[in-house]
CSV table of C-alpha atoms in Angstrom, one decimal:
chain,number,residue,atom,x,y,z
A,599,MET,CA,-43.6,-66.3,-24.6
A,600,PRO,CA,-44.7,-68.6,-21.6
A,601,SER,CA,-43.6,-72.2,-21.7
A,602,GLY,CA,-45.7,-73.3,-19.3
A,603,PRO,CA,-48.3,-72.5,-16.1
A,604,ARG,CA,-45.6,-70.5,-14.6
A,605,VAL,CA,-47.4,-66.8,-14.3
A,606,ALA,CA,-45.4,-63.8,-15.4
A,607,ARG,CA,-45.6,-60.6,-13.3
A,608,TRP,CA,-47.3,-58.4,-16.1
A,609,ALA,CA,-50.1,-61.3,-16.6
A,610,ALA,CA,-50.5,-61.4,-12.9
A,611,TRP,CA,-51.1,-57.9,-12.0
A,612,THR,CA,-52.8,-57.0,-15.4
A,613,GLY,CA,-55.1,-60.1,-14.4
A,614,ALA,CA,-55.9,-59.0,-11.1
A,615,GLY,CA,-57.4,-55.5,-12.3
A,616,TRP,CA,-58.9,-57.3,-14.8
A,617,LEU,CA,-60.9,-59.9,-12.7
A,618,GLY,CA,-61.4,-57.0,-10.2
A,619,LEU,CA,-63.2,-55.2,-13.1
A,620,LEU,CA,-65.4,-58.5,-14.0
A,621,CYS,CA,-66.5,-58.1,-10.3
A,622,LEU,CA,-68.0,-54.9,-10.8
A,623,PRO,CA,-71.6,-56.2,-12.7
A,624,GLY,CA,-72.0,-58.3,-10.1
A,625,THR,CA,-71.5,-56.1,-7.4
A,626,ALA,CA,-74.1,-53.5,-9.3
A,627,CYS,CA,-76.5,-56.0,-9.8
A,628,VAL,CA,-76.8,-56.7,-6.4
A,629,ALA,CA,-76.8,-53.2,-5.4
A,630,VAL,CA,-79.7,-52.4,-8.2
A,631,LEU,CA,-81.6,-55.8,-6.7
A,632,LEU,CA,-81.5,-53.7,-3.2
A,633,GLY,CA,-82.4,-50.4,-4.5
A,634,ALA,CA,-79.9,-48.5,-6.3
A,635,PRO,CA,-80.3,-46.9,-10.0
A,636,GLY,CA,-80.4,-49.4,-12.8
A,637,LEU,CA,-77.6,-47.1,-14.6
A,638,LEU,CA,-74.9,-48.5,-12.0
A,639,LEU,CA,-75.1,-51.9,-13.5
A,640,GLN,CA,-74.8,-50.0,-17.2
A,641,VAL,CA,-71.7,-48.5,-16.2
A,642,ALA,CA,-70.4,-51.4,-14.4
A,643,SER,CA,-70.8,-53.9,-17.4
A,644,ALA,CA,-69.5,-51.2,-19.8
A,645,LEU,CA,-66.5,-51.1,-17.9
A,646,ALA,CA,-66.1,-54.7,-17.4
A,647,ALA,CA,-66.4,-55.3,-21.4
A,648,GLY,CA,-64.0,-52.6,-22.2
A,649,GLY,CA,-61.7,-54.2,-19.5
A,650,THR,CA,-61.8,-57.4,-21.1
A,651,VAL,CA,-61.1,-56.5,-24.6
A,652,ALA,CA,-58.0,-54.3,-23.3
A,653,PHE,CA,-56.9,-57.3,-21.7
A,654,GLY,CA,-57.1,-59.3,-24.8
A,655,ILE,CA,-55.2,-56.9,-26.5
A,656,GLN,CA,-52.3,-57.4,-24.1
A,657,ILE,CA,-52.2,-61.0,-24.3
A,658,GLY,CA,-51.9,-60.9,-28.0
A,659,ARG,CA,-49.5,-58.6,-28.2
A,660,ARG,CA,-47.5,-60.7,-25.9
A,661,ARG,CA,-48.6,-63.9,-27.5
A,662,GLY,CA,-49.5,-65.4,-24.3
A,663,TRP,CA,-51.4,-68.1,-25.3
A,664,TRP,CA,-51.6,-70.1,-21.9
A,665,TYR,CA,-52.6,-66.8,-20.5
A,666,LEU,CA,-55.6,-66.4,-22.8
A,667,LEU,CA,-57.1,-69.9,-21.4
A,668,ILE,CA,-56.4,-69.1,-17.6
A,669,ALA,CA,-58.3,-65.7,-18.3
A,670,ALA,CA,-61.7,-67.4,-19.6
A,671,LEU,CA,-61.8,-70.1,-17.1
A,672,ALA,CA,-61.1,-67.6,-14.3
A,673,GLY,CA,-63.2,-64.9,-15.8
A,674,ALA,CA,-66.1,-67.3,-16.2
A,675,ALA,CA,-65.7,-68.4,-12.4
A,676,VAL,CA,-66.1,-64.7,-11.3
A,677,LEU,CA,-69.2,-64.2,-13.4
A,678,VAL,CA,-70.7,-67.0,-11.9
A,679,CYS,CA,-70.0,-66.4,-8.5
A,680,SER,CA,-71.5,-62.9,-9.6
A,681,ALA,CA,-74.5,-64.6,-10.8
A,682,GLU,CA,-75.1,-66.6,-7.6
A,683,ALA,CA,-74.6,-63.6,-5.3
A,684,ALA,CA,-77.3,-61.9,-7.4
A,685,TRP,CA,-79.6,-64.6,-7.1
A,686,ALA,CA,-78.9,-65.0,-3.2
A,687,ALA,CA,-79.2,-60.8,-2.8
A,688,THR,CA,-83.1,-61.6,-4.2
A,689,PHE,CA,-83.7,-63.2,-0.9
A,690,PHE,CA,-83.4,-59.9,1.1
A,691,GLU,CA,-85.7,-57.9,-1.4
A,692,PRO,CA,-89.4,-58.2,-1.0
A,693,THR,CA,-90.5,-60.2,-4.0
A,694,ALA,CA,-94.4,-60.4,-4.5
A,695,GLY,CA,-95.7,-64.0,-5.6
A,696,GLY,CA,-93.5,-65.9,-3.6
A,697,SER,CA,-90.0,-67.4,-4.5
A,698,GLY,CA,-89.9,-70.1,-6.8
A,699,GLY,CA,-91.3,-73.4,-5.1
A,700,PHE,CA,-89.4,-76.2,-5.4
A,701,LEU,CA,-87.3,-75.3,-8.4
A,702,GLU,CA,-85.6,-73.0,-5.7
A,703,ILE,CA,-83.4,-75.8,-4.6
A,704,LEU,CA,-82.3,-76.0,-7.9
A,705,ALA,CA,-81.4,-72.7,-9.0
A,706,PRO,CA,-77.7,-72.3,-8.0
A,707,VAL,CA,-77.0,-75.2,-10.2
A,708,LEU,CA,-78.9,-74.1,-12.9
A,709,ILE,CA,-77.2,-70.5,-12.4
A,710,ALA,CA,-73.9,-72.2,-12.4
A,711,VAL,CA,-74.7,-74.0,-15.7
A,712,LEU,CA,-76.0,-71.2,-18.0
A,713,ALA,CA,-74.0,-68.4,-16.3
A,714,GLY,CA,-71.2,-70.8,-16.6
A,715,THR,CA,-71.9,-71.3,-20.5
A,716,LEU,CA,-72.7,-67.6,-21.3
A,717,ALA,CA,-69.9,-66.4,-19.5
A,718,LEU,CA,-67.3,-68.5,-21.4
A,719,ALA,CA,-69.1,-67.7,-24.5
A,720,ALA,CA,-69.0,-63.8,-23.9
A,721,LEU,CA,-65.3,-63.8,-22.6
A,722,ALA,CA,-64.2,-66.0,-25.9
A,723,ALA,CA,-65.8,-63.4,-28.1
A,724,LEU,CA,-64.4,-59.8,-26.2
A,725,LEU,CA,-60.9,-61.7,-25.4
A,726,GLY,CA,-60.6,-63.0,-29.0
A,727,ALA,CA,-61.4,-59.7,-30.3
A,728,GLY,CA,-58.6,-58.1,-28.1
A,729,VAL,CA,-56.1,-60.7,-29.2
A,730,LEU,CA,-56.6,-60.1,-33.0
A,731,LEU,CA,-56.3,-56.2,-32.2
A,732,GLY,CA,-52.9,-57.1,-30.5
A,733,LEU,CA,-51.6,-59.3,-33.1
A,734,ALA,CA,-52.3,-57.1,-35.8
A,735,THR,CA,-50.8,-54.1,-34.0
A,736,HIS,CA,-47.6,-55.7,-32.6
A,737,GLY,CA,-44.5,-53.4,-33.2
A,738,HIS,CA,-46.7,-50.2,-33.7
A,739,PRO,CA,-46.8,-48.9,-30.2
A,740,ARG,CA,-49.1,-45.7,-31.4
A,741,LEU,CA,-51.4,-47.8,-33.8
A,742,ARG,CA,-51.7,-50.1,-30.7
A,743,GLY,CA,-52.7,-47.3,-28.4
A,744,LEU,CA,-55.4,-46.0,-30.8
A,745,ALA,CA,-56.9,-49.6,-31.5
A,746,SER,CA,-57.1,-50.0,-27.7
A,747,LEU,CA,-59.2,-47.1,-27.2
A,748,GLY,CA,-61.3,-47.4,-30.0
A,749,ALA,CA,-61.9,-50.9,-28.8
A,750,VAL,CA,-62.7,-50.0,-25.5
A,751,LEU,CA,-65.0,-46.7,-26.3
A,752,ALA,CA,-66.6,-49.1,-28.9
A,753,VAL,CA,-67.3,-52.1,-26.3
A,754,VAL,CA,-68.4,-49.5,-24.1
A,755,GLY,CA,-70.8,-47.6,-26.3
A,756,ILE,CA,-72.4,-51.2,-27.3
A,757,ALA,CA,-72.7,-52.4,-23.6
A,758,ALA,CA,-74.2,-48.9,-22.7
A,759,GLY,CA,-76.8,-49.2,-25.6
A,760,ALA,CA,-77.8,-52.6,-24.5
A,761,GLY,CA,-78.5,-51.4,-21.2
A,762,ALA,CA,-80.4,-48.9,-22.2
A,763,ALA,CA,-82.3,-51.1,-24.4
A,764,THR,CA,-83.2,-53.3,-21.6
A,765,LYS,CA,-83.6,-50.5,-18.9
A,766,GLY,CA,-85.8,-52.0,-16.1
A,767,ALA,CA,-85.9,-55.4,-17.3
A,768,GLY,CA,-84.4,-56.7,-14.1
A,769,ASN,CA,-87.0,-54.6,-12.2
A,770,TYR,CA,-89.7,-57.3,-11.6
A,771,GLY,CA,-91.6,-58.7,-9.0
A,772,VAL,CA,-91.3,-56.2,-6.6
A,773,ASP,CA,-94.6,-54.9,-4.3
A,774,VAL,CA,-96.0,-51.6,-5.2
A,775,THR,CA,-98.8,-49.8,-3.3
A,776,ALA,CA,-101.8,-49.5,-5.3
A,777,THR,CA,-103.0,-45.5,-5.6
A,778,ARG,CA,-105.8,-44.1,-7.9
A,779,GLY,CA,-103.3,-42.6,-10.1
A,780,ASN,CA,-101.1,-45.8,-10.5
A,781,VAL,CA,-104.0,-48.3,-10.7
A,782,THR,CA,-106.0,-45.8,-13.2
A,783,GLY,CA,-105.5,-47.3,-17.0
A,784,VAL,CA,-105.8,-50.2,-19.2
A,785,TRP,CA,-104.4,-53.5,-18.2
A,786,LYS,CA,-104.1,-56.8,-20.3
A,787,SER,CA,-103.2,-60.5,-19.7
A,788,SER,CA,-101.0,-62.5,-22.2
A,789,ARG,CA,-104.0,-64.5,-22.4
A,790,GLY,CA,-106.2,-61.6,-23.9
A,791,ALA,CA,-108.1,-60.5,-20.7
A,792,MET,CA,-108.5,-56.9,-20.5
A,793,LEU,CA,-109.4,-54.5,-17.4
A,794,ARG,CA,-110.2,-51.0,-18.0
A,795,LEU,CA,-110.0,-48.7,-15.3
A,796,ALA,CA,-111.4,-45.2,-15.4
A,797,ARG,CA,-110.8,-42.2,-13.1
A,798,ASP,CA,-114.2,-41.9,-11.8
A,799,GLY,CA,-113.6,-45.6,-9.9
A,800,THR,CA,-115.5,-47.7,-12.3
A,801,PHE,CA,-114.5,-50.4,-14.9
A,802,THR,CA,-115.1,-52.8,-17.6
A,803,ALA,CA,-113.7,-56.2,-17.7
A,804,SER,CA,-113.2,-58.9,-20.3
A,805,GLY,CA,-112.0,-62.3,-20.9
A,806,LEU,CA,-111.0,-62.7,-17.2
A,807,PRO,CA,-111.0,-66.4,-15.5
A,808,ALA,CA,-113.9,-67.1,-13.4
A,809,GLY,CA,-113.3,-66.4,-9.6
A,810,ILE,CA,-110.4,-63.9,-9.7
A,811,GLY,CA,-108.4,-62.7,-6.6
A,812,ASP,CA,-106.4,-64.1,-3.8
A,813,TRP,CA,-109.2,-62.8,-1.3
A,814,ALA,CA,-113.1,-62.9,-3.2
A,815,VAL,CA,-116.8,-62.7,-2.1
A,816,GLY,CA,-118.6,-65.0,-4.4
A,817,VAL,CA,-117.4,-66.0,-8.0
A,818,THR,CA,-116.5,-63.1,-10.4
A,819,PRO,CA,-117.6,-63.2,-13.9
A,820,ALA,CA,-115.3,-63.2,-16.9
A,821,SER,CA,-116.7,-60.3,-18.3
A,822,GLY,CA,-118.6,-57.2,-17.1
A,823,PRO,CA,-118.7,-53.7,-15.5
A,824,GLY,CA,-118.6,-52.4,-11.8
A,825,THR,CA,-116.5,-50.2,-9.5
A,826,TRP,CA,-113.3,-50.1,-8.1
A,827,GLN,CA,-111.2,-49.0,-4.8
A,828,VAL,CA,-107.9,-49.1,-3.4
A,829,GLY,CA,-107.8,-50.9,0.1
A,830,GLN,CA,-108.1,-54.2,1.7
A,831,LEU,CA,-111.3,-56.4,1.2
A,832,GLU,CA,-110.5,-58.3,4.2
A,833,PRO,CA,-109.0,-57.2,7.6
A,834,GLY,CA,-105.1,-58.1,7.6
A,835,THR,CA,-104.7,-58.4,4.0
A,836,PRO,CA,-102.0,-56.6,2.1
A,837,PRO,CA,-103.7,-53.4,0.2
A,838,GLY,CA,-104.4,-53.6,-3.1
A,839,VAL,CA,-107.4,-52.9,-5.9
A,840,ILE,CA,-110.8,-54.2,-4.6
A,841,PHE,CA,-112.9,-54.5,-7.6
A,842,ASP,CA,-116.9,-54.6,-7.0
A,843,PHE,CA,-118.8,-56.4,-10.1
A,844,ALA,CA,-122.3,-55.6,-10.8
A,845,ASP,CA,-123.7,-59.1,-9.8
A,846,GLY,CA,-122.6,-58.3,-6.3
A,847,SER,CA,-119.2,-60.5,-6.0
A,848,GLN,CA,-116.0,-59.0,-5.0
A,849,ALA,CA,-111.9,-59.6,-5.6
A,850,GLU,CA,-108.8,-58.1,-4.6
A,851,LEU,CA,-105.4,-58.1,-7.0
A,852,GLN,CA,-102.1,-56.8,-5.7
A,853,LEU,CA,-99.7,-54.9,-7.5
A,854,GLU,CA,-95.9,-55.6,-8.5
A,855,THR,CA,-93.3,-54.2,-10.8
A,856,ASP,CA,-93.1,-55.7,-14.2
A,857,GLY,CA,-89.9,-54.1,-15.6
A,858,SER,CA,-90.6,-50.1,-16.4
A,859,SER,CA,-94.2,-51.1,-16.2
A,860,LEU,CA,-96.8,-52.3,-13.4
A,861,ALA,CA,-98.6,-55.6,-13.0
A,862,MET,CA,-101.7,-56.6,-11.6
A,863,TYR,CA,-101.9,-60.0,-10.3
A,864,TYR,CA,-103.1,-62.9,-8.4
A,865,ASP,CA,-101.8,-66.3,-7.1
A,866,LEU,CA,-103.5,-69.2,-9.0
A,867,GLY,CA,-102.3,-71.9,-6.2
A,868,ASP,CA,-99.2,-71.7,-3.9
A,869,PRO,CA,-97.6,-68.1,-3.4
A,870,ASP,CA,-94.2,-70.1,-3.4
A,871,GLU,CA,-94.6,-70.9,-6.9
A,872,GLY,CA,-93.8,-67.4,-7.8
A,873,TRP,CA,-94.4,-66.1,-11.2
A,874,SER,CA,-95.4,-69.2,-12.6
A,875,GLY,CA,-98.1,-69.6,-10.4
A,876,GLN,CA,-99.4,-66.1,-11.0
A,877,TYR,CA,-102.3,-64.7,-13.1
A,878,ARG,CA,-101.0,-61.2,-14.6
A,879,LEU,CA,-102.4,-58.2,-16.1
A,880,VAL,CA,-99.7,-55.6,-17.3
A,881,LYS,CA,-100.4,-52.0,-17.3
A,882,GLN,CA,-100.2,-50.7,-21.0
């Protein structure tokens, strides 16, 4: 049993390997933001969670209470750094709607506080579960091996299931090129507005704000029919969806990802306000 801050060899080597596993979710998150498959993040999270329980079992078996505190703090630091790295990676990903305005300055501090709190809570739960298993199986190597394997498989299954349930959850705000195929359909906003775009190039609108679009001609009505096409309303503007209303007004909206779906949007004000400054309609 350790009597002070001196770290035993087993704890140093096992802890280093465990911290390496904790680096995997952050690395995978950055990779996914830059275009890698989302499955990579699920696998990395499952490995990190399973490794955390296994490390907790070792701490419990050896009654290493001092190591439990060190592990929680060191693991939280690694996860906070991973969250900061993922945030930094968003600057290299073209994100529709701008950054985040003034709040972008406070983002590192907010991320550190939020990620640190969540990381400590998650690590306490996983390490604690491992410690309890280690205590319960102390002196029974075979039982300990089975318990470790079962715990790791259970955590891996939970992490994989959670990843599947939230598939595409991080895939927001990436510009998408508009085509007739991905634009056709029904689009709704959280405020009750609806756009119904038919394959024949006609549309009907209801509940829209008056004067939609980053680029517009005239003041578009809140409701009414019209025709639509994919293109540019003005030279030099990004291609999007052009709406020609029956009253002669026109507007252009852009497309971006919204999780596993698509969103059609325009900026209400400064594009640097990000999503908070957008009017969005999500494809149903």
